[in-house]
Amino acid sequence: MIDTFLSVFRISVKAIFANKMRAALTSLGIVIGVAAVITMLAVGSGTQKSMEERFSRFGTNILYLRQPWDLDESITSPKDITMDDVRAVRRVRGVTAAAPYISSGFEVKYGITKTTIDVLATDTDIFKAYDWQLASGRQFTEQEISSYAQVAILGDSIAKTIFNDVDAVGKTVIFDEVPFTVIGVMKKNGQGGFGFDMDEGTLIPYTTGKIKMNTGWGNSDPRSLDQVIIRVGDFNKIDEIKVAITNSVRNTHKIHPLGKDDFQLDDFASFVEEAKAASKTMSILLGVIGAVSLLVGGIGVMNIMLVSVTERTREIGIRMAIGATSADIRLQFLVEAMTLSCIGGIIGIILGVGVTMIVAANSTSIPAQMSLSSIIISFAFSAATGIFFGYYPAHKASKLTPIDALRYE
Amino acid sequence: MSLIETINLYKTYTVGDVQVHALQGVSINIERGEFVAVMGPSGSGKSTFMNILGCLDKPTQGKYVLDGIDVTATNLSELAGVRNRKIGFVFQGFNLISRTSALENVELPMIYNHTPAHKRREKAMEALKAVGLEARAHHMPNQLSGGQQQRVAIARSLVCDAPIIFADEPTGNLDTKMSIEVMDLFTRLNKDLGKTIILITHEPDIAEYAGRLITFRDGQKVSDEVKK
Ligand SMILES: Nc1ncnc2c1ncn2[C@@H]1O[C@H](COP(=O)(O)OP(=O)(O)OP(=O)(O)O)[C@@H](O)[C@H]1O
Ligand SMILES: [Mg+2]
């Protein structure tokens, strides 16, 4: 049985390779379709994985306070998020940390290298909120914060890059032409929220970031923050605490009891929703491309198999004369269609893996992760396309009578 | 019981409004081990008759029993196994599969009766040896002469040990020398292996090789003589 299948398979491969160009053109649709499917699955599972990573890193105890990106039209003059909000939030029972958060990039020069690093302007609460640890040196002092001091705490990798293995504490770095004194170096901490990578970034006092540095930091009001990172002590009370925070921020913003919030308080769940929404658009796009390409590819396979059946009618007649049953003939053309689409599938997988790697390397907002199951699934898709669209031509071949097939000119 | 027995076979083709009566009541018995030549003018129904005997086509009317099997009562795709086990075909145009080596062509019938690969190879090689072409096993059909191609086709008809060989003008595309080669081969298969051979030809010289001569005219058998 396996012997028979192998012979049938060999015959198929031979028939396909007799028309290499035709086979290549035919399987192009499948190639693109499978590549799209595999990238789609990778984006899906990558999003899943990055969610899980964030979850395990920060737990579910983190809340984010910020201005909504799509503001309700009825709110005419929304208040910025400022230190007043930070202070109000800190007074809420159950909140263990509330850190101001403003992010931007600095140009940093060392030796002959010039690069841009991520900067997070904040205060010492960020350590409590994200549970970050120092490797050496110290955190900002109250005095440094209130006096707009030009001090910086460097991430693990960036400190190593700039100062090699020498301890950076006490040294000076030039950010955007302005000298900063390094007062601390972080332990290896990894990703913070919103794509900020602490290992490659630096912390400075929010005051310095906001006022001293005139580098086009976002909002017009010099006191406004991007957001506030809030940590709550007990996850089980998170809903109560959210209500309390909302009320206290509404107070500082002096919002009428019937007015709408001019801010947004996100918890882990809304964060997940957002990330999913971002990757969903991409997934839908890829899904549509995949489906259309597989459809086009499938029709291509069907077309070429119909041509092949016609071209090889005499061969079918010979095979029937020497003992092939209708089922044998059908199997042969099905295997051939499947082989054709699986070759396309394999090329598509290679292409898809390549595209996924490029996406993963170049985009932080769309995490992509390759998995064995996505390779298997997309391969199965190509095989299924072959079977589905190869069935009709194969069936047509099997319905020929030996004598008609043999007489065919 | 005869190996082949037909009773009153009729075959009518309908092309548009025209009916062509290709066979009009043919009854024949052929015994095991016979070597039969079929002759007759073009269009007299020889090929039609042979295609029915070879289970490639069915009569419009009449009965055909092959080695105890009532062919007329069985559908054509079910007859694939019968063709495989009992019948070998040799055609005027050789009908080898192109881009497939001589050896693989000979192996082909055994794929359809699920012979294991190594056994297939062995038997195909044996059959090629029997027709004197073992040295050409890996040649493609287009690298062989007509006579050699026809011998490959004969090897293919032998390989499943089918007792009957049908040959429709097997020397039609061959020159005299190659025809003699092929006819000598048929004679050997008939004498040494006891194959029943039924062969259509236009040439009296070729018919000479057979032990019995049946003549057709207008879809009917007009003579049937056994040589002494
Ligand atoms: N498929 C077909 N459809 C219509 N008519 C057919 C078909 N096959 C054969 N015929 C007709 O049946 C008759 C017998 O044909 P057949 O091929 O059996 O003759 P033949 O004796 O083999 O002739 P030849 O010696 O030329 O090969 C002819 O009149 C032919 O035109
Ligand atoms: Mg004929």
XYZ file of C-alpha atoms and ligand atoms in Angstrom:
669
model
C 0.000 0.000 0.000
C 2.759 2.426 0.989
C 4.704 1.152 -1.998
C 1.782 1.973 -4.237
C 1.405 5.409 -2.733
C 5.097 6.112 -3.184
C 4.935 5.104 -6.843
C 1.914 7.343 -7.344
C 3.757 10.147 -5.596
C 6.826 9.668 -7.788
C 4.686 9.768 -10.909
C 3.170 13.052 -9.664
C 6.502 14.650 -8.932
C 7.717 13.653 -12.362
C 4.644 15.105 -14.032
C 5.010 18.368 -12.099
C 8.696 18.721 -12.814
C 8.090 18.121 -16.495
C 6.428 21.549 -16.457
C 8.459 23.496 -13.927
C 7.508 26.980 -15.060
C 3.839 26.146 -15.175
C 3.988 24.587 -11.726
C 5.802 27.606 -10.320
C 3.238 30.053 -11.680
C 0.387 27.882 -10.507
C 1.626 27.603 -6.969
C 2.350 31.333 -6.618
C -1.113 31.999 -5.186
C -0.635 29.219 -2.670
C 2.815 30.571 -1.783
C 1.406 34.008 -0.997
C -1.635 32.550 0.757
C 0.374 30.298 3.019
C 2.885 33.049 3.773
C 0.021 35.320 4.808
C -1.581 32.618 6.937
C 1.667 31.865 8.711
C 2.363 35.543 9.402
C -1.184 35.988 10.650
C -0.833 33.089 13.059
C 2.540 34.390 14.207
C 1.124 37.837 14.935
C -1.737 36.227 16.830
C 0.449 34.037 18.980
C 3.014 36.818 19.394
C 0.347 39.117 20.808
C -0.758 36.354 23.109
C 2.790 35.807 24.270
C 3.597 39.458 24.829
C 0.408 39.755 26.874
C 1.453 36.833 29.006
C 4.902 38.337 29.430
C 3.542 41.671 30.592
C 1.146 39.864 32.847
C 3.857 37.855 34.525
C 6.164 40.867 34.807
C 3.841 43.467 36.262
C 1.048 41.321 37.497
C -2.426 42.677 37.278
C -1.874 45.312 39.937
C -0.892 48.128 37.594
C -3.246 50.896 36.482
C -2.535 53.573 33.912
C -4.017 57.064 34.148
C -3.883 59.132 30.967
C -5.831 61.378 28.660
C -8.023 59.373 26.312
C -6.668 59.129 22.790
C -10.128 59.517 21.379
C -11.711 62.158 23.538
C -15.494 62.398 23.884
C -16.715 65.327 21.767
C -18.786 66.774 24.598
C -15.622 67.560 26.547
C -14.496 70.952 25.323
C -11.558 71.771 27.577
C -9.976 68.630 28.964
C -7.498 69.070 31.798
C -3.999 67.721 31.359
C -2.702 64.991 33.623
C -0.351 66.759 36.033
C 1.475 66.254 39.311
C -1.717 67.390 41.060
C -3.292 64.150 39.829
C -0.268 62.153 40.961
C -0.542 63.619 44.431
C -4.303 63.035 44.533
C -3.869 59.415 43.481
C -1.193 58.854 46.108
C -3.690 59.835 48.775
C -6.152 57.144 47.664
C -6.272 54.239 50.105
C -4.892 51.047 48.551
C -2.528 52.803 46.125
C 1.055 51.835 46.923
C 2.796 53.871 44.219
C 1.955 56.497 41.619
C 4.717 57.569 39.298
C 4.654 60.373 36.716
C 5.575 59.096 33.284
C 6.819 61.150 30.348
C 8.774 59.462 27.624
C 10.926 60.736 24.823
C 14.265 60.087 23.171
C 17.665 61.617 23.710
C 20.555 61.720 21.367
C 23.572 60.388 23.158
C 27.186 60.506 22.016
C 29.953 58.251 23.210
C 33.236 57.819 21.409
C 32.437 58.155 17.750
C 29.024 56.548 18.105
C 25.874 58.619 18.165
C 22.555 56.979 18.952
C 19.094 57.654 20.315
C 18.039 56.217 23.647
C 14.629 56.029 25.284
C 14.184 58.398 28.172
C 11.646 58.083 30.917
C 11.148 61.225 33.007
C 9.670 60.179 36.339
C 10.282 60.080 40.092
C 11.214 57.424 42.626
C 7.742 55.859 42.699
C 8.553 54.216 39.375
C 10.796 51.789 41.273
C 7.886 50.714 43.456
C 5.397 50.644 40.610
C 7.446 48.414 38.326
C 9.482 46.756 41.050
C 12.721 47.898 39.435
C 16.011 47.484 41.260
C 19.267 49.449 41.221
C 22.544 47.660 40.678
C 24.610 50.530 41.977
C 24.280 54.169 42.979
C 21.066 55.681 44.298
C 17.629 56.970 43.335
C 16.730 60.637 42.790
C 16.488 62.817 45.896
C 13.627 65.203 46.610
C 16.073 68.012 46.267
C 17.261 66.864 42.852
C 13.694 66.633 41.674
C 12.683 70.064 42.912
C 15.842 71.685 41.551
C 15.621 70.236 38.036
C 18.935 68.480 38.551
C 20.726 67.106 35.521
C 21.055 63.585 36.872
C 20.361 60.260 35.220
C 19.939 56.591 36.115
C 21.110 54.358 33.269
C 19.726 51.010 32.167
C 21.878 47.929 32.422
C 22.772 47.441 28.752
C 23.174 51.098 27.854
C 25.528 51.636 30.820
C 27.637 48.731 29.621
C 27.578 50.036 26.060
C 28.697 53.538 26.977
C 31.099 52.823 29.832
C 32.093 49.241 29.036
C 32.621 47.507 32.358
C 33.656 50.579 34.296
C 31.172 51.667 36.997
C 29.184 54.533 35.482
C 28.141 56.138 38.754
C 29.630 59.617 39.067
C 30.457 59.814 35.368
C 28.961 62.328 32.970
C 26.895 61.580 29.873
C 25.895 64.101 27.232
C 22.217 63.950 26.302
C 21.243 66.333 23.534
C 24.366 68.384 24.164
C 23.513 68.751 27.875
C 25.725 67.104 30.497
C 24.046 64.723 32.984
C 25.645 63.136 36.026
C 25.030 59.408 36.353
C 23.799 58.725 39.897
C 22.728 55.118 39.455
C 22.729 52.055 37.214
C 19.820 49.624 37.024
C 19.840 45.870 37.346
C 18.702 44.029 34.267
C 14.973 44.717 34.290
C 13.666 44.330 30.747
C 10.567 45.847 29.268
C 8.502 48.470 31.014
C 5.038 49.395 29.843
C 4.338 50.849 26.393
C 7.451 49.511 24.756
C 9.884 51.307 27.059
C 12.895 49.073 27.480
C 14.584 49.953 30.758
C 17.739 48.030 29.900
C 18.345 50.219 26.853
C 16.939 53.434 28.360
C 17.532 55.996 31.030
C 15.571 57.622 33.871
C 15.727 61.339 34.670
C 13.650 63.454 37.098
C 10.283 64.388 35.588
C 10.961 68.018 36.419
C 14.150 68.063 34.422
C 12.523 66.285 31.542
C 9.578 68.632 31.555
C 11.185 72.027 31.908
C 14.934 72.100 31.737
C 15.209 70.157 28.565
C 13.746 72.080 25.697
C 13.409 69.170 23.314
C 9.827 69.299 22.188
C 8.350 67.122 24.879
C 4.805 66.448 23.709
C 2.155 68.643 25.290
C 1.962 72.397 25.374
C 1.460 72.783 29.109
C 4.914 72.432 30.634
C 3.397 70.717 33.648
C 1.532 67.959 31.795
C 2.457 64.294 32.000
C 1.998 61.502 29.475
C 0.497 59.314 32.126
C 0.634 58.105 35.681
C 1.708 54.559 36.498
C -0.232 53.371 39.528
C 0.299 50.278 41.616
C -2.394 48.934 43.898
C -1.658 46.766 46.912
C -4.421 44.224 46.642
C -5.674 43.028 43.305
C -8.935 41.836 44.846
C -9.829 45.411 45.713
C -8.864 46.832 42.327
C -12.423 47.730 41.359
C -13.014 49.747 44.534
C -9.659 51.431 44.177
C -10.416 52.357 40.576
C -13.622 54.035 41.688
C -11.746 55.922 44.408
C -9.034 57.055 41.985
C -11.632 58.158 39.441
C -13.454 60.218 42.071
C -10.314 61.882 43.300
C -9.085 62.750 39.804
C -12.539 64.119 38.948
C -12.167 66.298 42.014
C -8.802 67.723 41.027
C -10.131 68.288 37.505
C -13.238 69.937 38.979
C -15.607 67.942 36.817
C -19.338 68.556 37.307
C -21.057 65.549 38.980
C -22.962 64.878 35.724
C -20.002 65.576 33.424
C -17.969 62.915 31.670
C -14.446 61.904 32.655
C -11.741 63.780 30.720
C -9.231 61.087 31.542
C -8.940 57.352 31.232
C -7.956 54.774 33.795
C -6.794 51.518 32.242
C -6.206 48.279 34.004
C -4.589 45.136 32.689
C -7.772 44.035 30.938
C -8.100 47.226 28.904
C -4.427 47.034 28.119
C -4.915 43.549 26.718
C -7.889 44.781 24.697
C -5.819 47.549 23.189
C -2.945 45.298 22.200
C -5.373 42.802 20.761
C -7.109 45.491 18.768
C -3.771 46.586 17.316
C -2.845 43.107 16.182
C -6.406 42.304 15.154
C -6.420 44.776 12.280
C -3.210 43.246 11.025
C -4.554 39.721 11.519
C -7.735 40.501 9.615
C -5.750 42.029 6.780
C -3.459 39.032 6.617
C -6.404 36.674 6.920
C -8.126 38.295 3.950
C -4.933 38.273 1.888
C -4.405 34.639 2.861
C -7.936 33.581 2.025
C -7.997 35.397 -1.318
C -4.569 34.090 -2.295
C -5.445 30.538 -1.348
C -8.661 30.850 -3.334
C -6.823 32.221 -6.356
C -4.080 29.628 -5.880
C -6.654 26.881 -5.553
C -8.391 27.924 -8.748
C -4.981 27.975 -10.404
C -4.354 24.426 -9.246
C -7.763 23.358 -10.511
C -7.150 25.004 -13.866
C -3.744 23.445 -14.347
C -5.013 20.035 -13.266
C -7.845 20.250 -15.789
C -5.293 21.062 -18.482
C -3.133 18.221 -17.269
C -6.006 15.737 -17.359
C -6.813 16.752 -20.928
C -3.184 16.617 -22.038
C -2.744 13.225 -20.517
C -6.015 11.628 -21.545
C -4.167 9.022 -23.567
C -1.942 8.236 -20.619
C -5.049 7.761 -18.510
C -6.358 5.375 -21.158
C -3.128 3.371 -21.097
C -3.185 3.169 -17.328
C -6.794 2.022 -17.354
C -6.066 -0.566 -20.050
C -3.342 -2.130 -17.949
C -5.438 -2.285 -14.818
C -5.838 1.108 -13.130
C -9.265 1.503 -11.569
C -11.164 4.778 -11.520
C -10.083 5.146 -7.908
C -6.410 4.712 -8.891
C -6.700 7.458 -11.498
C -8.517 9.762 -9.099
C -5.891 9.162 -6.426
C -3.097 9.918 -8.836
C -4.456 13.288 -9.879
C -5.392 14.162 -6.311
C -1.894 13.370 -5.129
C -0.562 15.445 -7.983
C -2.730 18.448 -7.083
C -1.743 18.044 -3.459
C 1.938 17.756 -4.279
C 1.703 20.884 -6.386
C -0.002 22.886 -3.654
C 2.251 21.478 -0.938
C 5.335 22.576 -2.849
C 3.720 26.016 -2.912
C 2.979 25.565 0.774
C 6.582 24.828 1.658
C 7.847 27.846 -0.271
C 5.095 29.888 1.389
C 6.194 28.715 4.821
C 9.766 29.775 4.117
C 8.537 33.147 2.877
C 6.143 33.498 5.829
C 8.835 32.702 8.359
C 11.038 35.307 6.697
C 8.302 37.955 6.771
C 7.510 37.128 10.384
C 11.143 37.522 11.357
C 11.291 40.888 9.629
C 8.080 42.039 11.348
C 9.283 40.782 14.713
C 12.609 42.552 14.321
C 11.216 45.891 13.205
C 8.015 46.433 15.073
C 7.452 46.682 18.791
C 3.733 47.370 18.441
C 3.077 44.170 16.486
C 4.734 41.297 18.265
C 5.128 38.250 16.057
C 6.067 34.803 17.198
C 6.716 31.770 15.037
C 5.413 28.492 16.307
C 5.532 24.923 15.097
C 1.769 24.720 15.209
C 1.411 27.710 12.881
C 3.740 26.005 10.415
C 1.740 22.809 10.623
C -1.569 24.642 10.309
C -0.521 26.609 7.260
C 0.932 23.503 5.644
C -2.381 21.777 6.274
C -4.089 24.730 4.591
C -2.041 24.265 1.447
C -2.675 20.522 1.384
C -6.386 21.096 1.931
C -6.441 23.619 -0.920
C -4.846 21.003 -3.170
C -7.370 18.353 -2.218
C -10.350 20.677 -2.452
C -9.499 22.192 -5.813
C -7.860 19.043 -7.178
C -10.892 16.907 -6.536
C -12.956 18.007 -9.508
C -10.213 17.469 -12.137
C -9.288 14.140 -10.534
C -12.889 13.067 -10.525
C -13.241 14.069 -14.148
C -10.196 11.969 -15.049
C -11.528 8.960 -13.177
C -14.833 9.095 -15.062
C -13.217 8.564 -18.450
C -13.868 5.193 -20.034
C -10.749 3.307 -21.100
C -11.682 3.235 -24.751
C -12.538 6.936 -25.000
C -9.339 7.845 -23.213
C -7.243 5.643 -25.484
C -8.817 7.023 -28.642
C -8.269 10.634 -27.567
C -6.036 12.478 -29.996
C -15.191 -24.206 -21.313
C -13.518 -21.839 -23.793
C -11.210 -19.089 -22.581
C -13.124 -16.591 -24.722
C -16.708 -17.032 -25.782
C -18.867 -14.428 -27.490
C -22.487 -14.937 -28.418
C -24.078 -12.688 -31.001
C -22.169 -9.483 -30.260
C -23.578 -6.260 -31.664
C -21.996 -2.855 -31.420
C -23.734 0.208 -32.728
C -22.205 3.687 -32.607
C -24.500 6.650 -32.858
C -22.883 9.741 -34.301
C -25.452 12.515 -34.529
C -28.353 11.039 -36.490
C -26.255 8.339 -38.084
C -26.019 4.857 -36.676
C -22.901 2.862 -37.464
C -23.340 -0.860 -37.039
C -19.732 -1.787 -36.290
C -20.521 -5.343 -35.196
C -23.528 -7.302 -36.325
C -23.840 -10.586 -34.482
C -20.382 -12.030 -33.942
C -20.075 -15.379 -32.163
C -16.644 -16.832 -31.569
C -14.940 -19.325 -29.269
C -11.229 -19.145 -28.601
C -9.418 -21.796 -26.600
C -6.446 -21.463 -24.290
C -3.116 -21.369 -26.116
C -4.470 -20.418 -29.524
C -2.706 -17.915 -31.770
C -5.428 -16.152 -33.755
C -5.003 -13.606 -36.529
C -7.932 -11.323 -37.388
C -8.054 -9.767 -40.842
C -10.522 -7.781 -42.873
C -10.918 -4.519 -44.724
C -10.643 -1.203 -42.971
C -13.780 -0.381 -41.026
C -14.932 -3.976 -40.864
C -15.103 -3.910 -37.060
C -11.852 -5.666 -36.070
C -10.735 -3.098 -33.525
C -14.227 -2.706 -32.173
C -14.351 -6.429 -31.638
C -10.954 -6.575 -29.980
C -11.731 -3.676 -27.657
C -14.759 -5.554 -26.436
C -12.746 -8.749 -25.989
C -10.153 -6.714 -24.107
C -12.795 -5.373 -21.702
C -12.078 -1.805 -22.800
C -15.546 -1.367 -24.249
C -18.919 -3.058 -23.991
C -21.141 -4.485 -26.712
C -24.516 -2.914 -27.402
C -26.009 -6.376 -27.400
C -24.915 -9.973 -26.945
C -22.947 -11.843 -24.374
C -19.243 -12.190 -23.687
C -17.762 -14.660 -21.214
C -14.046 -14.439 -20.449
C -12.541 -17.285 -18.482
C -15.873 -17.880 -16.767
C -16.561 -14.196 -16.068
C -19.652 -12.694 -17.648
C -18.099 -9.436 -18.819
C -21.341 -8.025 -20.172
C -22.807 -8.095 -16.681
C -19.904 -6.262 -15.058
C -19.193 -2.539 -15.237
C -16.051 -1.301 -16.913
C -14.182 0.066 -13.933
C -14.790 -3.168 -12.067
C -13.161 -4.863 -15.018
C -9.868 -3.064 -14.293
C -8.772 -6.023 -12.187
C -9.726 -8.463 -14.932
C -7.668 -6.498 -17.460
C -4.803 -6.387 -15.051
C -4.742 -10.116 -14.296
C -5.899 -11.701 -17.523
C -5.137 -9.373 -20.396
C -2.066 -7.791 -21.932
C -2.380 -5.161 -24.664
C -0.056 -4.343 -27.506
C -1.111 -1.379 -29.640
C -0.119 -0.177 -33.062
C 1.188 3.086 -31.584
C 3.037 1.292 -28.729
C 1.286 3.428 -26.097
C 4.186 3.703 -23.713
C 4.140 6.521 -21.194
C 6.601 9.183 -22.214
C 9.310 10.531 -19.902
C 9.140 7.217 -18.079
C 11.880 4.644 -18.523
C 11.339 1.297 -20.219
C 11.669 -0.427 -16.859
C 9.117 1.828 -15.189
C 6.724 1.370 -18.087
C 6.949 -2.366 -17.626
C 6.465 -2.011 -13.873
C 3.298 -0.019 -14.313
C 0.692 -2.823 -14.349
C 2.145 -4.130 -11.084
C 1.602 -0.796 -9.354
C -2.093 -1.389 -9.843
C -2.081 -4.835 -8.305
C -0.018 -3.580 -5.374
C 3.090 -5.650 -5.966
C 5.852 -4.569 -3.548
C 8.494 -2.312 -5.107
C 11.438 -4.703 -5.079
C 9.340 -7.508 -6.535
C 8.107 -5.127 -9.218
C 11.596 -4.219 -10.248
C 12.651 -7.842 -10.360
C 9.702 -9.010 -12.450
C 9.932 -6.032 -14.806
C 13.600 -6.783 -15.363
C 12.742 -10.423 -16.086
C 10.122 -9.401 -18.615
C 12.557 -7.028 -20.311
C 15.045 -9.889 -20.479
C 12.399 -12.062 -22.101
C 12.078 -9.523 -24.931
C 15.845 -9.017 -25.091
C 15.924 -5.426 -23.840
C 17.460 -5.677 -20.379
C 20.307 -3.442 -21.592
C 17.803 -0.707 -22.457
C 15.934 -0.780 -19.148
C 16.724 2.813 -18.261
C 16.125 4.310 -21.687
C 13.178 6.589 -22.236
C 10.695 5.590 -24.980
C 11.937 8.360 -27.279
C 15.438 6.885 -27.041
C 14.273 3.532 -28.431
C 13.503 2.378 -31.975
C 9.928 1.506 -32.898
C 10.663 -2.200 -32.694
C 12.263 -1.792 -29.301
C 9.340 0.259 -28.065
C 6.961 -2.429 -29.224
C 9.012 -5.045 -27.390
C 8.805 -2.942 -24.225
C 5.031 -2.872 -24.706
C 5.070 -6.662 -25.071
C 7.154 -6.969 -21.896
C 4.532 -4.833 -20.169
C 1.783 -7.173 -21.408
C 3.657 -10.168 -19.962
C 4.586 -8.865 -16.600
C 1.398 -9.701 -14.722
C 1.403 -13.247 -16.172
C -1.817 -12.531 -18.039
C -2.816 -15.556 -20.131
C -4.096 -13.464 -23.067
C -2.402 -10.910 -25.276
C -4.415 -8.677 -27.592
C -2.430 -6.979 -30.303
C -4.092 -4.459 -32.638
C -1.843 -4.121 -35.699
C 1.320 -4.402 -33.623
C 3.527 -4.250 -36.702
C 1.584 -1.448 -38.370
C 4.240 1.132 -37.555
C 7.250 -1.133 -38.038
C 9.454 -1.962 -40.993
C 9.831 -5.547 -42.213
C 12.886 -6.400 -40.164
C 11.425 -5.122 -36.929
C 8.089 -6.768 -37.760
C 9.815 -10.111 -38.041
C 11.507 -9.585 -34.690
C 8.213 -8.782 -33.026
C 6.373 -11.678 -34.692
C 9.095 -14.115 -33.693
C 8.648 -12.892 -30.158
C 4.878 -13.479 -30.275
C 5.457 -16.954 -31.649
C 7.803 -17.751 -28.792
C 5.364 -16.442 -26.204
C 2.667 -18.616 -27.722
C 4.802 -21.756 -28.060
C 6.966 -21.527 -24.937
C 4.748 -19.737 -22.435
C 1.407 -20.922 -23.776
C 0.008 -17.399 -24.127
C -3.231 -17.027 -26.028
C -2.606 -14.401 -28.676
C -5.194 -12.550 -30.725
C -3.698 -10.281 -33.308
C -5.207 -7.922 -35.863
C -3.294 -7.336 -39.057
C -3.655 -6.163 -42.623
C -0.660 -8.101 -43.838
C -1.043 -11.731 -44.942
C 2.660 -12.354 -44.105
C 1.995 -11.438 -40.512
C -1.190 -13.494 -40.364
C 0.931 -16.434 -41.481
C 2.461 -16.647 -38.006
C -0.932 -17.475 -36.458
C -2.547 -20.876 -36.199
C -6.040 -19.642 -36.948
C -7.356 -16.907 -39.194
C -10.648 -15.089 -38.693
C -11.850 -12.691 -41.351
C -14.294 -9.844 -40.837
C -16.407 -7.942 -43.324
C -19.025 -5.325 -42.528
C -19.123 -6.168 -38.869
C -19.538 -9.853 -39.408
C -17.263 -12.844 -39.256
C -17.017 -14.166 -42.805
C -14.476 -16.937 -42.390
C -12.751 -18.795 -39.589
C -10.108 -21.355 -40.523
C -7.613 -23.318 -38.492
C -4.357 -24.176 -40.228
C -3.256 -27.770 -40.272
N -16.029 5.690 -31.419
C -16.629 5.517 -32.588
N -17.671 6.291 -32.903
C -18.310 6.133 -34.065
N -18.011 5.214 -34.947
C -16.980 4.388 -34.698
C -16.246 4.494 -33.500
N -15.283 3.549 -33.489
C -15.415 2.886 -34.646
N -16.442 3.374 -35.383
C -16.895 2.882 -36.639
O -17.098 1.515 -36.496
C -16.690 0.840 -37.656
C -15.663 -0.219 -37.274
O -14.476 0.404 -36.865
P -13.193 -0.393 -36.398
O -12.256 0.588 -35.833
O -13.611 -1.530 -35.557
O -12.639 -0.933 -37.782
P -11.314 -1.743 -38.066
O -11.729 -3.005 -38.688
O -10.469 -1.818 -36.858
O -10.630 -0.832 -39.165
P -9.088 -0.558 -39.410
O -8.562 -1.749 -40.096
O -9.061 0.638 -40.265
O -8.443 -0.364 -38.074
C -16.136 1.893 -38.605
O -17.130 2.216 -39.544
C -15.882 3.062 -37.721
O -16.088 4.254 -38.409
Mg -8.610 -1.049 -36.282
